[in-house]
Short mmCIF file of C-alpha atoms and ligand atoms in Angstrom, two decimals:
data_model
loop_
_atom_site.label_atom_id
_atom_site.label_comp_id
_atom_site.label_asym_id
_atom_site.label_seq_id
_atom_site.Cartn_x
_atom_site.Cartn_y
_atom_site.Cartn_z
CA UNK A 850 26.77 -13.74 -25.78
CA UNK A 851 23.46 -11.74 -26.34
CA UNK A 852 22.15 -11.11 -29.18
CA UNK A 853 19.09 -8.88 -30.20
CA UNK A 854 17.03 -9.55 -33.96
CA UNK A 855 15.31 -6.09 -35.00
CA UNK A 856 12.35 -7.38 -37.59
CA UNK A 857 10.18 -10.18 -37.44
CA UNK A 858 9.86 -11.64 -41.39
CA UNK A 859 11.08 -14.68 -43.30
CA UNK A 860 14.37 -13.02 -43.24
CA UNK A 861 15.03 -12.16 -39.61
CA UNK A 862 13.64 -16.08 -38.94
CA UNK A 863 16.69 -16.98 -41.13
CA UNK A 864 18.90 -14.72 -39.19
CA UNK A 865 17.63 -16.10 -36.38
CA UNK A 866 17.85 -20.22 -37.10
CA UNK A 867 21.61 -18.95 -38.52
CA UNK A 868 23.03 -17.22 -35.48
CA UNK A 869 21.51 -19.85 -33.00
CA UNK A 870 23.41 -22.84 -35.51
CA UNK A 871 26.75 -20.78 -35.04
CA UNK A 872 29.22 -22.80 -32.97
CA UNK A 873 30.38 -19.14 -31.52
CA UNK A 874 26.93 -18.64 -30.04
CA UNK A 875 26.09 -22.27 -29.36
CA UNK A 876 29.38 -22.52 -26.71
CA UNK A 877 27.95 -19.82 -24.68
CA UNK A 878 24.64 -19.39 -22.72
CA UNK A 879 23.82 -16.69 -24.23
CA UNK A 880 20.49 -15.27 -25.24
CA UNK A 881 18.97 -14.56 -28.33
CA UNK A 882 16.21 -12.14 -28.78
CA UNK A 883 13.81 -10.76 -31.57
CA UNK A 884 11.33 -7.88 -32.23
CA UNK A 885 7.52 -8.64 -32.71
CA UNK A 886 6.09 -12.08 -32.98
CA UNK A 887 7.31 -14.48 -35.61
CA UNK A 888 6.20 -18.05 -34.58
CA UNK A 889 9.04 -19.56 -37.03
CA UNK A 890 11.55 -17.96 -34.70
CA UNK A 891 10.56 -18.47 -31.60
CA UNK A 892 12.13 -22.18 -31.39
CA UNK A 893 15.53 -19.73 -31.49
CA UNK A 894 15.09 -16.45 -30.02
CA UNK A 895 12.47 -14.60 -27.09
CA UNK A 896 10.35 -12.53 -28.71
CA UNK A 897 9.81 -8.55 -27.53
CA UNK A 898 7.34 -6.68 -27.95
CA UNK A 899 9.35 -3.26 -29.27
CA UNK A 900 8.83 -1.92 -32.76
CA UNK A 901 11.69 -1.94 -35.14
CA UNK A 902 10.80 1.80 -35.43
CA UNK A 903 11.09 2.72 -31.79
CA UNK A 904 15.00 3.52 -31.80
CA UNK A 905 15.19 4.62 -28.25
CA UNK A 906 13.40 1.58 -26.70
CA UNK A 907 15.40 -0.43 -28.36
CA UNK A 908 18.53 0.83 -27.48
CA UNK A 909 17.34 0.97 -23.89
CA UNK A 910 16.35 -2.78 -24.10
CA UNK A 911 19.94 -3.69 -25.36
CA UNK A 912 21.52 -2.11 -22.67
CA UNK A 913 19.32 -3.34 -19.65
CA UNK A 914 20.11 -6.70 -21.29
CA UNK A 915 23.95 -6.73 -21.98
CA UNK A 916 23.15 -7.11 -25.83
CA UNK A 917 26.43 -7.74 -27.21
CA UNK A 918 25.37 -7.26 -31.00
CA UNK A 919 22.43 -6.00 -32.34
CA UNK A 920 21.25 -6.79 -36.22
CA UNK A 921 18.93 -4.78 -37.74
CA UNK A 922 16.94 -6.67 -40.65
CA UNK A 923 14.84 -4.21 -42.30
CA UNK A 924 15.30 -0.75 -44.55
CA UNK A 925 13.16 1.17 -42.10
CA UNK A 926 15.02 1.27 -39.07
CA UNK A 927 18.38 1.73 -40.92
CA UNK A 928 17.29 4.77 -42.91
CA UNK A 929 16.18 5.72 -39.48
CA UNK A 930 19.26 6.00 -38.17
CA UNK A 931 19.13 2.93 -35.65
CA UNK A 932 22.77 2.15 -36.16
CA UNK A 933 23.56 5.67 -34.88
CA UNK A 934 21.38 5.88 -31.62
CA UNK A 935 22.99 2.24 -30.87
CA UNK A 936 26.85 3.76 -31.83
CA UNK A 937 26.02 6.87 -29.49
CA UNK A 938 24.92 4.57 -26.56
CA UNK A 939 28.30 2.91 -27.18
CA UNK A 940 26.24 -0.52 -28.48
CA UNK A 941 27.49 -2.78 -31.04
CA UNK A 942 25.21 -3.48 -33.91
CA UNK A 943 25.52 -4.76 -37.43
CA UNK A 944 24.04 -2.48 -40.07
CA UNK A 945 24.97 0.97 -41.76
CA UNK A 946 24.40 4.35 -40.30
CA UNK A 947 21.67 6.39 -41.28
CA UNK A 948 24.14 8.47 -43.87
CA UNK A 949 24.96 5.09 -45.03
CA UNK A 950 22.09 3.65 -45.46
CA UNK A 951 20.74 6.42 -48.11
CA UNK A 952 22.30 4.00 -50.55
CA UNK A 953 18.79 2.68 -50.37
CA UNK A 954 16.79 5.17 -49.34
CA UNK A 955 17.61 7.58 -51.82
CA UNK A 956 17.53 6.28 -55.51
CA UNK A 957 18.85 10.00 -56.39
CA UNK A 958 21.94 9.65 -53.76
CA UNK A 959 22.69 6.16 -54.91
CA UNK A 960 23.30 6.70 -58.77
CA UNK A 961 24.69 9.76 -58.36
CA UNK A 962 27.12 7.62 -55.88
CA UNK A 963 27.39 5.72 -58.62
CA UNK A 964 28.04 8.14 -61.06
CA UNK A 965 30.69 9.93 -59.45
CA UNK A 966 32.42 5.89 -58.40
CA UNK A 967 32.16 5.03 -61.98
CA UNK A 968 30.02 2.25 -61.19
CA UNK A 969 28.39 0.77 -64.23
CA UNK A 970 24.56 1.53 -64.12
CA UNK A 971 21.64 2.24 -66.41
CA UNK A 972 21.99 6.02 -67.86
CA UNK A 973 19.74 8.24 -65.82
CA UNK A 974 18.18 11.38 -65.28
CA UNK A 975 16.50 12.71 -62.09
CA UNK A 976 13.31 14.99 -61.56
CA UNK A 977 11.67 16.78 -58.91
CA UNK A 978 7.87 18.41 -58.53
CA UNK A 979 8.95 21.44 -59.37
CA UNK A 980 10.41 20.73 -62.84
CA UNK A 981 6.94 19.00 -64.50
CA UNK A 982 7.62 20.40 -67.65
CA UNK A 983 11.24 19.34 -68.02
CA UNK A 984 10.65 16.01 -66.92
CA UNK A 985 7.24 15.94 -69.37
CA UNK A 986 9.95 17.22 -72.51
CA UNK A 987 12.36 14.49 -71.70
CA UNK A 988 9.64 11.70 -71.42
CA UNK A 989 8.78 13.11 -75.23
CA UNK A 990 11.98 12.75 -76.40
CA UNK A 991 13.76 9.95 -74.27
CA UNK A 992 13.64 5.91 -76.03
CA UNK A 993 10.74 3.35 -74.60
CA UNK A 994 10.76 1.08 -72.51
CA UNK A 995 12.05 3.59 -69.96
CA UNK A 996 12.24 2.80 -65.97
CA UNK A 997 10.61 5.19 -63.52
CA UNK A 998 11.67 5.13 -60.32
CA UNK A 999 10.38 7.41 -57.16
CA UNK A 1000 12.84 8.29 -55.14
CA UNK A 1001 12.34 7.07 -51.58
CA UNK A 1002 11.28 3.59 -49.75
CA UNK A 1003 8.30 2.24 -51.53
CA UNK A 1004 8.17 -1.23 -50.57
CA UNK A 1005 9.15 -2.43 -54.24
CA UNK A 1006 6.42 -0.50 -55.61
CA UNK A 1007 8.30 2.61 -56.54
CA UNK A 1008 9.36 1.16 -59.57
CA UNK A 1009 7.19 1.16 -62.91
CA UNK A 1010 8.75 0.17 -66.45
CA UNK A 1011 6.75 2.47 -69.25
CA UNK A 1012 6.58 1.16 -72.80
CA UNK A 1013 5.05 4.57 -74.31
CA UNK A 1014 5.14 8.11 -73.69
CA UNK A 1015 1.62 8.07 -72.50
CA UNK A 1016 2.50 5.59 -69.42
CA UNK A 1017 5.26 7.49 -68.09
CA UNK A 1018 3.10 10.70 -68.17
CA UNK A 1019 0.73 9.15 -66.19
CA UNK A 1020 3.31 7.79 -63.85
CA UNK A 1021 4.70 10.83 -62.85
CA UNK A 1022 1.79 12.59 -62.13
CA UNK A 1023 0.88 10.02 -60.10
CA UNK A 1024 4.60 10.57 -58.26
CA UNK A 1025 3.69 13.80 -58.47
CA UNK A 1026 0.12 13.64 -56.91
CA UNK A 1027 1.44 12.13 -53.16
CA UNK A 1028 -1.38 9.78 -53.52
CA UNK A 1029 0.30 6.63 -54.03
CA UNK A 1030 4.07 6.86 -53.27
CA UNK A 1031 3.48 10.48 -50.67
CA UNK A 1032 6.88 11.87 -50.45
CA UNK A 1033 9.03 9.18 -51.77
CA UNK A 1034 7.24 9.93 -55.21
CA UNK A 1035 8.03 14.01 -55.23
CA UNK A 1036 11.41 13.22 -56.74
CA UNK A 1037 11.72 10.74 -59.15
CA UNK A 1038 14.54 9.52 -61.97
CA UNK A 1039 13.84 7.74 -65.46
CA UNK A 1040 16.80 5.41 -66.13
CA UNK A 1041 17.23 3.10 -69.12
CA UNK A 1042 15.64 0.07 -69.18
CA UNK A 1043 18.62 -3.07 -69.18
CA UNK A 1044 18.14 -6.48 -70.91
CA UNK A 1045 19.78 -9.45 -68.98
CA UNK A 1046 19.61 -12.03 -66.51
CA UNK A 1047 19.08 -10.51 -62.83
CA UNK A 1048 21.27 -11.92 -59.56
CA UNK A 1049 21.53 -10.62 -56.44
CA UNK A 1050 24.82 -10.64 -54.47
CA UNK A 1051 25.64 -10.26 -50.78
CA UNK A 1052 28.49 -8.42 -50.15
CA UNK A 1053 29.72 -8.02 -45.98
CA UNK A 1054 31.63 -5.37 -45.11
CA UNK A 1055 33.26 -3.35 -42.52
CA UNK A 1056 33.71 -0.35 -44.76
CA UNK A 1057 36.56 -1.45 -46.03
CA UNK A 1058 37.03 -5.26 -46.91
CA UNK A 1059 34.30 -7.25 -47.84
CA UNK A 1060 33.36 -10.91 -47.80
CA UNK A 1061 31.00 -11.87 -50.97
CA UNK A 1062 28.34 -14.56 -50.09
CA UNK A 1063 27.25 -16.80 -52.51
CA UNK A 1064 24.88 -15.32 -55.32
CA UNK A 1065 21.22 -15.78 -55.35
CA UNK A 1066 17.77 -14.82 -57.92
CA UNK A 1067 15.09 -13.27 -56.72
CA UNK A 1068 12.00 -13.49 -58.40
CA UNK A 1069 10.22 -11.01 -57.88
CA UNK A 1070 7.08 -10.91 -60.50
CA UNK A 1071 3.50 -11.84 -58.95
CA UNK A 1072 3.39 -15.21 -61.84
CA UNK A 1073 5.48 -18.01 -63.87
CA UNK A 1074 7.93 -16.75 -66.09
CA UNK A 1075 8.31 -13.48 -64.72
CA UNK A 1076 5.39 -11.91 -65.15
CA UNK A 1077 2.73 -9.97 -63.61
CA UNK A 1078 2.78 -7.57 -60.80
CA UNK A 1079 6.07 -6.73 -58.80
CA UNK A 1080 6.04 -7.84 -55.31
CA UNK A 1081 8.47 -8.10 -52.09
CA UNK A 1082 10.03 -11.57 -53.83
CA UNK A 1083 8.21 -14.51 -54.43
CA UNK A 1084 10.86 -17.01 -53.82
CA UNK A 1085 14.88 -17.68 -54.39
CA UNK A 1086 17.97 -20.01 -55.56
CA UNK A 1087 21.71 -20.15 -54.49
CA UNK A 1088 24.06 -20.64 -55.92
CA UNK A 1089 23.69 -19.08 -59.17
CA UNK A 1090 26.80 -20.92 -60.36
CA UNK A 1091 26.50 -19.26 -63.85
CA UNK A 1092 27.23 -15.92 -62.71
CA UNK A 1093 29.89 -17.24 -60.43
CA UNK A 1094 33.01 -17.11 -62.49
CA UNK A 1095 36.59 -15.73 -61.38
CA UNK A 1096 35.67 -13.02 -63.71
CA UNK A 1097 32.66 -12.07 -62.57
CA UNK A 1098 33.40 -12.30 -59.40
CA UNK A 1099 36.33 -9.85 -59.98
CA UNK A 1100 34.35 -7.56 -62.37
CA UNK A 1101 31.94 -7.38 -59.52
CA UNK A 1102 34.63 -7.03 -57.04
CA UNK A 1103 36.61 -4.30 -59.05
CA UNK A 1104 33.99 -2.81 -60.71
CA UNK A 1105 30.80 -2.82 -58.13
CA UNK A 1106 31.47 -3.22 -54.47
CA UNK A 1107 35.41 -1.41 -54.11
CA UNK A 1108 34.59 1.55 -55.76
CA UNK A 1109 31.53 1.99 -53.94
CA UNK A 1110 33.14 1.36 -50.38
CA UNK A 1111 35.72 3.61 -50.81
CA UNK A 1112 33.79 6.44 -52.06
CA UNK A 1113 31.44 6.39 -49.46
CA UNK A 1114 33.73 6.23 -47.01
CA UNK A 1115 36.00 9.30 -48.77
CA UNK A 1116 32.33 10.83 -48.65
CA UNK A 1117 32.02 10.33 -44.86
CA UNK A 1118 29.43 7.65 -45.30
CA UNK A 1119 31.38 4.65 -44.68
CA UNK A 1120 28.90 1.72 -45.51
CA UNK A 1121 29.03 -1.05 -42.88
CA UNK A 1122 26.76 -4.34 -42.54
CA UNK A 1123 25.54 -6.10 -46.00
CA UNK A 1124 25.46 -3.98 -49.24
CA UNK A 1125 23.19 -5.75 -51.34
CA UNK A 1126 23.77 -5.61 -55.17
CA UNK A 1127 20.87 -5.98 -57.03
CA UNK A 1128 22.81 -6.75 -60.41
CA UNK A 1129 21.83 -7.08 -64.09
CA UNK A 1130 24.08 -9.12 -65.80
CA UNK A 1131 24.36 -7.58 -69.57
CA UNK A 1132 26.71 -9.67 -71.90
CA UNK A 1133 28.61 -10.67 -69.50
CA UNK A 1134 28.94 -7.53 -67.43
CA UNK A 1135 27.39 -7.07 -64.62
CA UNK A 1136 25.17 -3.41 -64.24
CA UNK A 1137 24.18 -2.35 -60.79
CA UNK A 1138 19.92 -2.40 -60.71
CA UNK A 1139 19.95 -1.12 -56.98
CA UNK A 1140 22.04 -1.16 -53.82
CA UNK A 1141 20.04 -2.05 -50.51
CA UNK A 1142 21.61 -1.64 -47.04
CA UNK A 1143 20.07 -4.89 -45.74
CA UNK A 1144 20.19 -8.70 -46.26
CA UNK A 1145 17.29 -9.55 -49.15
CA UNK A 1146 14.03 -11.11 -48.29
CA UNK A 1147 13.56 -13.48 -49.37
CA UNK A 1148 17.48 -14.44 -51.00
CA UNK A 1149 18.54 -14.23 -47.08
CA UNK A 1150 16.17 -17.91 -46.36
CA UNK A 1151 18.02 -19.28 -49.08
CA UNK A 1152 21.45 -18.14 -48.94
CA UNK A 1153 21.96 -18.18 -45.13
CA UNK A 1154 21.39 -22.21 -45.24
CA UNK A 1155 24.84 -22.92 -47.12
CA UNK A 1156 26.73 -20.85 -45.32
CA UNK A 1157 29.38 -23.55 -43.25
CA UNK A 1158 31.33 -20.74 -41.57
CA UNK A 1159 30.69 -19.41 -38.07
CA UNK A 1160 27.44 -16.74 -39.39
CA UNK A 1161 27.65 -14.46 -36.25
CA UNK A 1162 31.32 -14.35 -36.34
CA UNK A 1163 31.00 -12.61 -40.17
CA UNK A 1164 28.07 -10.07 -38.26
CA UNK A 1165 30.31 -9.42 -35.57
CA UNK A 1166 33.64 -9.03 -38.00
CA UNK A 1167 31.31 -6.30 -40.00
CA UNK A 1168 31.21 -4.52 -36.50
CA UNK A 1169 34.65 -4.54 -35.48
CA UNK A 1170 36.24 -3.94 -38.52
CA UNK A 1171 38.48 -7.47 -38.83
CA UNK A 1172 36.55 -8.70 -41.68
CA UNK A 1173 39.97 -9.08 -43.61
CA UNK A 1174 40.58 -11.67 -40.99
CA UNK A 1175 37.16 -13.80 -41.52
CA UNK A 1176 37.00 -17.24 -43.59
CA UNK A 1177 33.80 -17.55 -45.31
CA UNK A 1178 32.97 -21.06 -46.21
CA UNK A 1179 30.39 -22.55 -48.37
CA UNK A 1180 29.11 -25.75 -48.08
CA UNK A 1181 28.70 -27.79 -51.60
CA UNK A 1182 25.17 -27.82 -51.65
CA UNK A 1183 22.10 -25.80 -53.46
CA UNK A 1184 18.90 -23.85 -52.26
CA UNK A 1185 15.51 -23.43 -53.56
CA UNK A 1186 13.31 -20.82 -51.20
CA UNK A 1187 9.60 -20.91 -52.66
CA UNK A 1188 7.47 -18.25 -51.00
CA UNK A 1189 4.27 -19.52 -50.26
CA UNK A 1190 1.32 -16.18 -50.00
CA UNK A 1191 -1.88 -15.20 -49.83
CA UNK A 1192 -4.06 -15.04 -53.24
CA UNK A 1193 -4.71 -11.67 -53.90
CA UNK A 1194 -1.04 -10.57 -53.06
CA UNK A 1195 0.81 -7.79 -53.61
CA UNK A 1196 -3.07 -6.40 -53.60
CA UNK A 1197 -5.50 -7.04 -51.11
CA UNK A 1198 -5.83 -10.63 -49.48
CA UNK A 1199 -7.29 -12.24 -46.43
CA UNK A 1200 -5.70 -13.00 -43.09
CA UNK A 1201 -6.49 -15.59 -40.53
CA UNK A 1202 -6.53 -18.69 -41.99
CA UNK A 1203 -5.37 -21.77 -40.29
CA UNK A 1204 -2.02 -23.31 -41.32
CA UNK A 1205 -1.44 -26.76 -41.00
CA UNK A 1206 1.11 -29.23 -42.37
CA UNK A 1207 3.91 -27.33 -40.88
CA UNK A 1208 4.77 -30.57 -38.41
CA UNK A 1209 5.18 -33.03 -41.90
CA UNK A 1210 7.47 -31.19 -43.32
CA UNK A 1211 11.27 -33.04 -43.71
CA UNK A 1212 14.79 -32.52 -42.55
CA UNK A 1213 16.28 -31.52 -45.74
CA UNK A 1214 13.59 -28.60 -45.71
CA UNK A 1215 13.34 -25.27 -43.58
CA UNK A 1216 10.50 -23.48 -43.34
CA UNK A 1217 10.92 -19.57 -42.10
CA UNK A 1218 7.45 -18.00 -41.25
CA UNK A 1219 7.42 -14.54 -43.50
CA UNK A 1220 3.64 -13.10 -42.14
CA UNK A 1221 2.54 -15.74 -39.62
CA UNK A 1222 0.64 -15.33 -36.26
CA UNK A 1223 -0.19 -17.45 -33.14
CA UNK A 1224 -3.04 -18.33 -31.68
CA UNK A 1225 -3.05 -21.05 -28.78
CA UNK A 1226 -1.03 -24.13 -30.46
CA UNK A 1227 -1.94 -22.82 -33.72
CA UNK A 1228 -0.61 -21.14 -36.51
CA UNK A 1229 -2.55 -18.38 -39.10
CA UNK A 1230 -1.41 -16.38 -41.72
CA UNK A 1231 -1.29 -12.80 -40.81
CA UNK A 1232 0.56 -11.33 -44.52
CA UNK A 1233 1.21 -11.57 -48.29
CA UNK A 1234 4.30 -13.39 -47.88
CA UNK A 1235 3.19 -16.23 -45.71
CA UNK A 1236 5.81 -18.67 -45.51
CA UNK A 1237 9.28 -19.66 -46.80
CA UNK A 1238 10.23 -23.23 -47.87
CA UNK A 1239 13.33 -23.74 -48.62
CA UNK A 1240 14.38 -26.91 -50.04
CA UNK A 1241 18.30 -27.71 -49.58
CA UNK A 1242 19.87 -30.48 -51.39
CA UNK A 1243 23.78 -31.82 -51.87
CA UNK A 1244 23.41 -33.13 -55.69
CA UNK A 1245 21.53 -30.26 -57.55
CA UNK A 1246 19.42 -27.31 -57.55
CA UNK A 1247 16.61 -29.46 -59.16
CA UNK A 1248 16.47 -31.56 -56.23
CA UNK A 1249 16.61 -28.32 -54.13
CA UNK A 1250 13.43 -27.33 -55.64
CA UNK A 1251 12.04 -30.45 -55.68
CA UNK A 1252 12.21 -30.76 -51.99
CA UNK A 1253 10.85 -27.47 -51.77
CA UNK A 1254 7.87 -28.23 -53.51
CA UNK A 1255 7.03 -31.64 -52.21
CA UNK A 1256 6.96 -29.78 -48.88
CA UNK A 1257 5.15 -26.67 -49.75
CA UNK A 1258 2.19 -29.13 -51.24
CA UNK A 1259 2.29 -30.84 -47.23
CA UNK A 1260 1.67 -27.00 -45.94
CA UNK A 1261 -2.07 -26.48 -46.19
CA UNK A 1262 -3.79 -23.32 -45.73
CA UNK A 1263 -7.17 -21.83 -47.72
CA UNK A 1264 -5.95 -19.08 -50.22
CA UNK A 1265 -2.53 -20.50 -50.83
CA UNK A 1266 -0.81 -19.34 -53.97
CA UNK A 1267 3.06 -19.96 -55.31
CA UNK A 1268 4.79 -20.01 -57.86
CA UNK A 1269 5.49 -23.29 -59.56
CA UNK A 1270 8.51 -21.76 -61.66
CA UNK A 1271 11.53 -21.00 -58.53
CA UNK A 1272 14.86 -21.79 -60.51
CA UNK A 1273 13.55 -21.68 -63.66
CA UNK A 1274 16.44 -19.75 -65.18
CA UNK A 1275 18.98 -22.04 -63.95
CA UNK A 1276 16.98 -25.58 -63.68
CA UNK A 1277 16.57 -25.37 -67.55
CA UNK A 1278 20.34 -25.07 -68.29
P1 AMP B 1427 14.46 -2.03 -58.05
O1 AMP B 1427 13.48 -1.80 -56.92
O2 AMP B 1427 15.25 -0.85 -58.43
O3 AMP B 1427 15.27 -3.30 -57.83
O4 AMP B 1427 13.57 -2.45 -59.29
C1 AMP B 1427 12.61 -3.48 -59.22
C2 AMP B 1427 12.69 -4.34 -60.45
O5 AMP B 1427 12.46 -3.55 -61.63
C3 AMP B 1427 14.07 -4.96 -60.68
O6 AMP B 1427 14.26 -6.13 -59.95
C4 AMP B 1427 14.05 -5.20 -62.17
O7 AMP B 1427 13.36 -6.39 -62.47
C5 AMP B 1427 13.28 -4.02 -62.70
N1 AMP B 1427 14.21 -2.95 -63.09
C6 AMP B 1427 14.68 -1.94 -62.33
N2 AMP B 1427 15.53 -1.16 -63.02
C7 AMP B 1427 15.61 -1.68 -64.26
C8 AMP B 1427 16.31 -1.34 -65.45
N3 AMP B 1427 17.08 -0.25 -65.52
N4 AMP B 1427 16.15 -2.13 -66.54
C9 AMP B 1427 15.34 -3.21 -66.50
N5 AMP B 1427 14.64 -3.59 -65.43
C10 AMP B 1427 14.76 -2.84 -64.31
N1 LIG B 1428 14.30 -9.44 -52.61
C1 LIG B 1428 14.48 -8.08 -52.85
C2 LIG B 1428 14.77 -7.26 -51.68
O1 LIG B 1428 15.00 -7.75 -50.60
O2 LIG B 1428 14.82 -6.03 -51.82
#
């Protein structure tokens, strides 16, 4: 069995360390192969040197190399339409088509998905360029804080919460202006801003069942507590045992994933691969935030470490369309992922420094390489998101995270910044 990583972060390095620990791929002599450089995966998988972004040569590479499943790991190549070019070369691959994939490339497609699916959501309104002064009234007479959203990919920084009038304004002529956001920003929608506990959840499909993994929280602010400047994620727990009741797991079920599956597919969109729910839980109920087509980064370095089942078996189920047929099972046991970066992240920051520490790290820890880069025997950081620790333990998530930590404090490099808070929310309880 062949298989072929597209992406080269924290998250494809989980992929990675998953698929090579699946018995299915283990029994044969296969090969596994990933996209770019990631020095985390390379005790798994033979790196290429093919952008995710160049469909065609990786489509060619698949089939000079018997690739028997492709997964694509990031938005980009999704909303590219990878999963299309690989379907028309007859090539199996794990991941929604491009129509598919507008879940998350659109904001504007996916709540009016949700809209017309029922699926509960903040109450929105959308706006393009050329209605300014419509979108300027409603601003004046809407209720603060209100959540601005642009439209299109914008690497988590499409989304701005406004407490007055005078915030928003400037926020949407900053959509408005390109210079920030370029197109992504030229339609935009103002949604209601939610109070709750945030938890993201996993759900498999093959259009038409689904498997859900275990739930996870991302936290995504820059600081403790939540606060500060958004960023890509700056470090995850699972399982959020809280949130994972009968009935919320059939509210999410019932409410969330079903409806959404089968309108897309009545649509002609039928969603394949992982539909991520990024869910606010309100009262009790859960609210959808945002839909991704893609495993989360980091939620994927925690999450993918307690699954027991066969990993590319699920990937491979998605493909086929027997996921009706698949097992999941969870082993007993918690995660805490603690993202270590560079200071000065999500703004500007230095590369290059040298990492050491990596060899005294112990067995009850993983650490995926998120922005990493190899020189000789040694390891720099070459990103925001350096590394991923992830800290797994089979008495408590507090022991989780204190693995975590005890090994991120053995990684050493100059500029190192993390937060001290992972699990917060559910370590206090
Ligand atoms: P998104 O990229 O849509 O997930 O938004 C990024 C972050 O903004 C989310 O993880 C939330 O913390 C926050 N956010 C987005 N939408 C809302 C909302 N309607 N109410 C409150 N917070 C929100
Ligand atoms: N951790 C958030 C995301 O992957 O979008």
């Amino acid at each position: 069995m062949n298989i072929l990583i597209v992406g080269n972060g924290g998250r494809e390095n989980a992929i990675a360390y998953a698929v090579y620990n699946s018995d299915s791929f283990k029994k044969t002599s296969g090969k596994l192969y990933i996209t770019g450089n990631n020095p985390g995966a390379e005790i798994y998988a033979e790196s290429i040197n093919i952008e995710p972004t160049d469909l065609k040569s990786l489509s060619e590479f698949a089939l000079l190399n018997n690739i028997d499943l492709t997964i694509a790991g990031p938005e980009i190549p999704l909303s590219m339409g990878i999963t299309d070019e690989f379907i028309s070369k007859g090539l199996k691959i794990f991941g929604p088509a491009k129509n598919a994939a507008e879940i998350e490339s659109s904001k504007i497609f996916s709540k009016e998905l949700m809209k017309k699916a029922g699926v509960p959501t903040a109450e929105f309104r959308s706006f393009s360029a050329d209605d300014m002064k419509t979108a300027e009234d409603h601003l004046r007479s809407t209720e603060y804080p209100l959540v601005l959203k642009a439209d299109g990919l914008a690497a988590g920084k499409g989304v701005i919460i406004a407490d007055n009038f005078d915030e928003a304004f400037d926020t949407i002529k900053e959509f408005y202006s390109g210079d920030k956001f370029g197109e992504s920003g030229k339609r935009f929608i103002a949604e209601r801003f939610l109070t709750g506990e945030e938890v993201s959840v996993f759900a498999v499909t093959d259009g038409t069942d689904h498997v859900l993994l275990p739930f996870s929280q991302d936290h995504k602010k820059i600081s403790e507590g939540e606060t500060g400047r958004n960023t890509g994620g700056m470090g995850a727990v699972c399982p959020v045992k809280k949130f994972m009741t009968d009935e919320m797991v059939f509210k999410i079920n019932s409410k969330i994933v079903e409806p959404v599956l089968k309108q897309m597919k009545a649509d002609g969109r039928e969603f394949k691969g992982c539909l991520y729910c990024g869910l606010m839980i309100v009262n009790d109920d859960p609210f959808v935030i945002e839909f991704n087509c893609r495993f989360g980064d980091p939620e994927t370095q925690a999450v993918l470490p307690l699954i027991e089942s066969d990993f590319t078996e699920l990937l491979f189920a998605s493909a086929e369309n027997s996921i009706s047929e698949y097992k999941l099972k969870v082993k007993d046991e918690y995660s805490c992922c603690v993202v270590l970066a560079s200071e000065g992240y999500p703004d500007s920051y230095e590369k290059g420094k040298l990492i050491t520490g990596l060899d005294k790290t112990d067995s009850s820890c993983i650490v995926f390489q998120s922005g990493t880069k190899k020189t000789g025997n040694e390891i720099f950081t070459d990103g925001g998101r350096v590394l991923s620790v992830t800290g797994i333990s089979n008495t408590s998530l507090s022991e989780a995270a204190k693995t975590a930590y005890e090994n991120a404090d053995k990684i050493k490099f100059e500029n190192k910044y993390f937060r001290k808070d992972i699990g917060f929310r559910q370590l206090n309880k």
